[in-house]
Coordinates of N, CA and C in Angstrom, one line a residue:
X1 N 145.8 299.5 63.6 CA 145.3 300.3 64.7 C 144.2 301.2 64.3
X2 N 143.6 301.9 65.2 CA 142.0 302.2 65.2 C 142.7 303.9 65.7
X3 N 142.6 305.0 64.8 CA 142.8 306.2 64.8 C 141.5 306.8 66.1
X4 N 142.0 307.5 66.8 CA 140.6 307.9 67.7 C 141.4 309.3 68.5
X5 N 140.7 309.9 68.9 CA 140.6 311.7 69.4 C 140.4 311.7 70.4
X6 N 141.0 312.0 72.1 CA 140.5 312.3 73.1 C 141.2 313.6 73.9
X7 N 140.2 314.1 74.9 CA 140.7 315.3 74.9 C 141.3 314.8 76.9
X8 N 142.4 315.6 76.9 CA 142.9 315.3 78.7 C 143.0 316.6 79.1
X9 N 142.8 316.6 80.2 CA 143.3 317.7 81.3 C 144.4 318.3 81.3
X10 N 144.8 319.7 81.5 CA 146.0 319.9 81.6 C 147.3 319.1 82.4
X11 N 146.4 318.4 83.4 CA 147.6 317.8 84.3 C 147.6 316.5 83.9
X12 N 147.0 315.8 83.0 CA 147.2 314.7 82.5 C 148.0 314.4 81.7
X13 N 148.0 315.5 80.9 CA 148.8 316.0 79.5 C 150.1 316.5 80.0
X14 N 150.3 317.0 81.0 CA 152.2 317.4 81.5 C 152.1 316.2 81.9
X15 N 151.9 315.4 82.8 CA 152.5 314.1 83.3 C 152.8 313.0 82.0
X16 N 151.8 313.2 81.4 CA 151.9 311.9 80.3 C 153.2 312.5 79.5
X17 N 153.4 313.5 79.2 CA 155.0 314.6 78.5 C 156.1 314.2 79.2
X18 N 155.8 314.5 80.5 CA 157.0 314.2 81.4 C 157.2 312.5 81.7
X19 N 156.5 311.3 81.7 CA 156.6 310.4 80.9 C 157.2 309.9 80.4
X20 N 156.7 310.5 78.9 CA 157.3 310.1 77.8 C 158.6 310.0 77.8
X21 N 159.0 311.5 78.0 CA 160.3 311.8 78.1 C 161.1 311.0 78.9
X22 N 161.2 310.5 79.9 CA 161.4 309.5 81.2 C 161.5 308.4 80.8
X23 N 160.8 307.4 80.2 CA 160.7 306.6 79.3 C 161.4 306.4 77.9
X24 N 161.4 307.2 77.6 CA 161.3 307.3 75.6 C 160.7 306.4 75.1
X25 N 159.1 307.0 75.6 CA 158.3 306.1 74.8 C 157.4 307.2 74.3
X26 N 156.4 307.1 73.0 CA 155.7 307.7 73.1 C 154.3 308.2 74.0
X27 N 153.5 309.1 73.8 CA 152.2 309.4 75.1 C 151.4 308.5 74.2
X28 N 151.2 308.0 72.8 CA 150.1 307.0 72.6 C 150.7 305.5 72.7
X29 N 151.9 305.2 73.0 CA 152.4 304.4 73.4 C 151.5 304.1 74.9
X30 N 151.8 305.1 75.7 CA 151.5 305.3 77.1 C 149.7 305.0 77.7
X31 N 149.3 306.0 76.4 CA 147.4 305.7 76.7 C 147.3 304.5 76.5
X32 N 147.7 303.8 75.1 CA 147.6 302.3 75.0 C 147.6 300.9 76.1
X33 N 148.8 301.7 76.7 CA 149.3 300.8 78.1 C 148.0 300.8 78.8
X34 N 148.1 302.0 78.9 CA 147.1 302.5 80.0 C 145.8 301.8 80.4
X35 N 145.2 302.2 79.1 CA 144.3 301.3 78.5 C 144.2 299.6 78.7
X36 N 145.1 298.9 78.2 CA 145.5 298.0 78.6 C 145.7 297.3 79.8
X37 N 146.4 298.0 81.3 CA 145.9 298.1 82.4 C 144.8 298.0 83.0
X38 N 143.9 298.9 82.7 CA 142.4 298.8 82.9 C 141.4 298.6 82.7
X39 N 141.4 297.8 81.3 CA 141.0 297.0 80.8 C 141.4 295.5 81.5
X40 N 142.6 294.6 81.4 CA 142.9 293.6 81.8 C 142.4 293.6 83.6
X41 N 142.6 295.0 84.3 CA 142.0 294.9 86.1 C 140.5 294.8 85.6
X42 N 139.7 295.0 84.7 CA 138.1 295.2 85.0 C 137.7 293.6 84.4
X43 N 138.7 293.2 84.0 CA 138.3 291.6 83.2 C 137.8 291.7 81.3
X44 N 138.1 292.6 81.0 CA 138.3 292.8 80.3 C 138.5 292.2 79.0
X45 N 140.1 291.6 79.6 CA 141.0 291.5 78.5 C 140.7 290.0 77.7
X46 N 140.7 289.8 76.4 CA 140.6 288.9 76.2 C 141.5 287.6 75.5
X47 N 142.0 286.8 75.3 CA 142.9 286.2 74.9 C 143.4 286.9 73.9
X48 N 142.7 287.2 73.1 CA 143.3 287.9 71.9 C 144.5 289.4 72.1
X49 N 144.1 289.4 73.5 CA 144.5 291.1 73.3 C 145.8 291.0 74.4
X50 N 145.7 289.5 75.0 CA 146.8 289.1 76.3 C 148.1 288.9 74.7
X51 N 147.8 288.0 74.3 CA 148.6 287.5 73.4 C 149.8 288.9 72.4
X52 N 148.5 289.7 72.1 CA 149.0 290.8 71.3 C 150.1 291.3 72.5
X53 N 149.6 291.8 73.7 CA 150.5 292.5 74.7 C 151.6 291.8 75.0
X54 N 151.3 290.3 75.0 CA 152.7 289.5 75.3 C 153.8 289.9 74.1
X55 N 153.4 289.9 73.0 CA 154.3 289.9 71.3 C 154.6 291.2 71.5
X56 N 153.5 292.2 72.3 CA 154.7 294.0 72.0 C 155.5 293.7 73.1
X57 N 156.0 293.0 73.8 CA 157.3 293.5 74.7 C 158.2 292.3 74.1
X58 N 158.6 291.5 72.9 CA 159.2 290.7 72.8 C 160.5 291.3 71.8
X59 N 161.7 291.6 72.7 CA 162.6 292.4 71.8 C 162.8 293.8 72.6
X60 N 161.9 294.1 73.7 CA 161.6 295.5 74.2 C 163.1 295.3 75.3
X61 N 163.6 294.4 75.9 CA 164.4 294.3 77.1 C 165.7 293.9 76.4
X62 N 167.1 294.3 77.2 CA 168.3 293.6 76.6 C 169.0 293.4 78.2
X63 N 168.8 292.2 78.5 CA 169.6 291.5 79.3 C 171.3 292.2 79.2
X64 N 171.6 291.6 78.2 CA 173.5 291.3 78.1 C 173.8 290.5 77.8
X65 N 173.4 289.6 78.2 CA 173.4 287.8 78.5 C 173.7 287.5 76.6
X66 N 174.9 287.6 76.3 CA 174.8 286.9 74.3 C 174.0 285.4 74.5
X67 N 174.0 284.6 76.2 CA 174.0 283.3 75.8 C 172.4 282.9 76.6
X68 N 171.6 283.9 76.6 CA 170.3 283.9 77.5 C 169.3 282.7 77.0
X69 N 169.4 282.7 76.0 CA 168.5 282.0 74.8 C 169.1 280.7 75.1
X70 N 169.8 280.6 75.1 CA 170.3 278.7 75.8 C 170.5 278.5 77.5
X71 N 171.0 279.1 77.7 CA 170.9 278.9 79.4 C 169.8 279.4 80.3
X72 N 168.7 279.9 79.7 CA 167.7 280.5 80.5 C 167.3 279.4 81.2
X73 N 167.5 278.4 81.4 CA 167.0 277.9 82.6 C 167.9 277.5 84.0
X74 N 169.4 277.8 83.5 CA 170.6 277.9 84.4 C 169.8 279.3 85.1
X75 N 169.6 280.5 84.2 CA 169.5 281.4 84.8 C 168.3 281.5 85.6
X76 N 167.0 280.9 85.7 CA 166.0 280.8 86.4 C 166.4 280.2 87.8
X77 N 167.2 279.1 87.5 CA 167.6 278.2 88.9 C 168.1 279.0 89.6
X78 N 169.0 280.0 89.1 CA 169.9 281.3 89.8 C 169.3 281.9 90.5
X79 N 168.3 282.8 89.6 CA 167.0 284.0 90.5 C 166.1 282.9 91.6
X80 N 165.4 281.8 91.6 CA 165.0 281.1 92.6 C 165.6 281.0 94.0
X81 N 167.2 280.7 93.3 CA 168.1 280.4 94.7 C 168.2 282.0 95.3
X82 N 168.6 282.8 95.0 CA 168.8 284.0 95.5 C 167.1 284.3 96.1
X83 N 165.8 284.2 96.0 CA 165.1 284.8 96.2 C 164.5 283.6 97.1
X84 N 164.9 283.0 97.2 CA 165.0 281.5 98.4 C 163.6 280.7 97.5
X85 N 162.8 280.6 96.3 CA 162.1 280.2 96.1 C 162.3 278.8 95.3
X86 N 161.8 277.8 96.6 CA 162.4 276.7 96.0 C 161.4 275.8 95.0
X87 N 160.7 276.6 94.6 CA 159.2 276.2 93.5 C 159.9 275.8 92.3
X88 N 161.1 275.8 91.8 CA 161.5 275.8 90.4 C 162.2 274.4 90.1

């Protein structure tokens, strides 16, 4: 990563604290997102940088599920039927 200095507003800087906190993530966690966001809405984003964001949330979520990794597609057919979407 690429070290860099910017300066925020008082009320940018409590929100992004309160945040963090809320989250437990960090505020350069948070600009990064951020970043990422608005970059990806302005067209931005480029394969290289979809791919990176896909690999940082991999390990970020914990279902419960010990057996998710083999049945994920029992469980897909599940969420479809409940949400009536019969595309699957």
């Amino acid at each position: 990563m690429i070290r860099t200095q910017i300066q925020l507003t008082e009320e940018q800087a409590r929100v992004l604290k309160r945040l963090s906190r809320e989250q437990k993530r960090s505020v350069a966690e948070l600009i990064r997102q951020s970043i990422d966001l608005y970059l990806t809405s302005s067209g931005q984003s480029s394969l290289e940088q979809k791919y990176a964001k896909a690999l940082a949330l991999a390990g970020q979520f914990a279902s419960g599920d010990v057996d998710l990794g083999r049945r994920h597609d029992d469980f897909l057919d599940e969420a479809f039927a409940v949400t009536g979407n019969d595309s699957a």
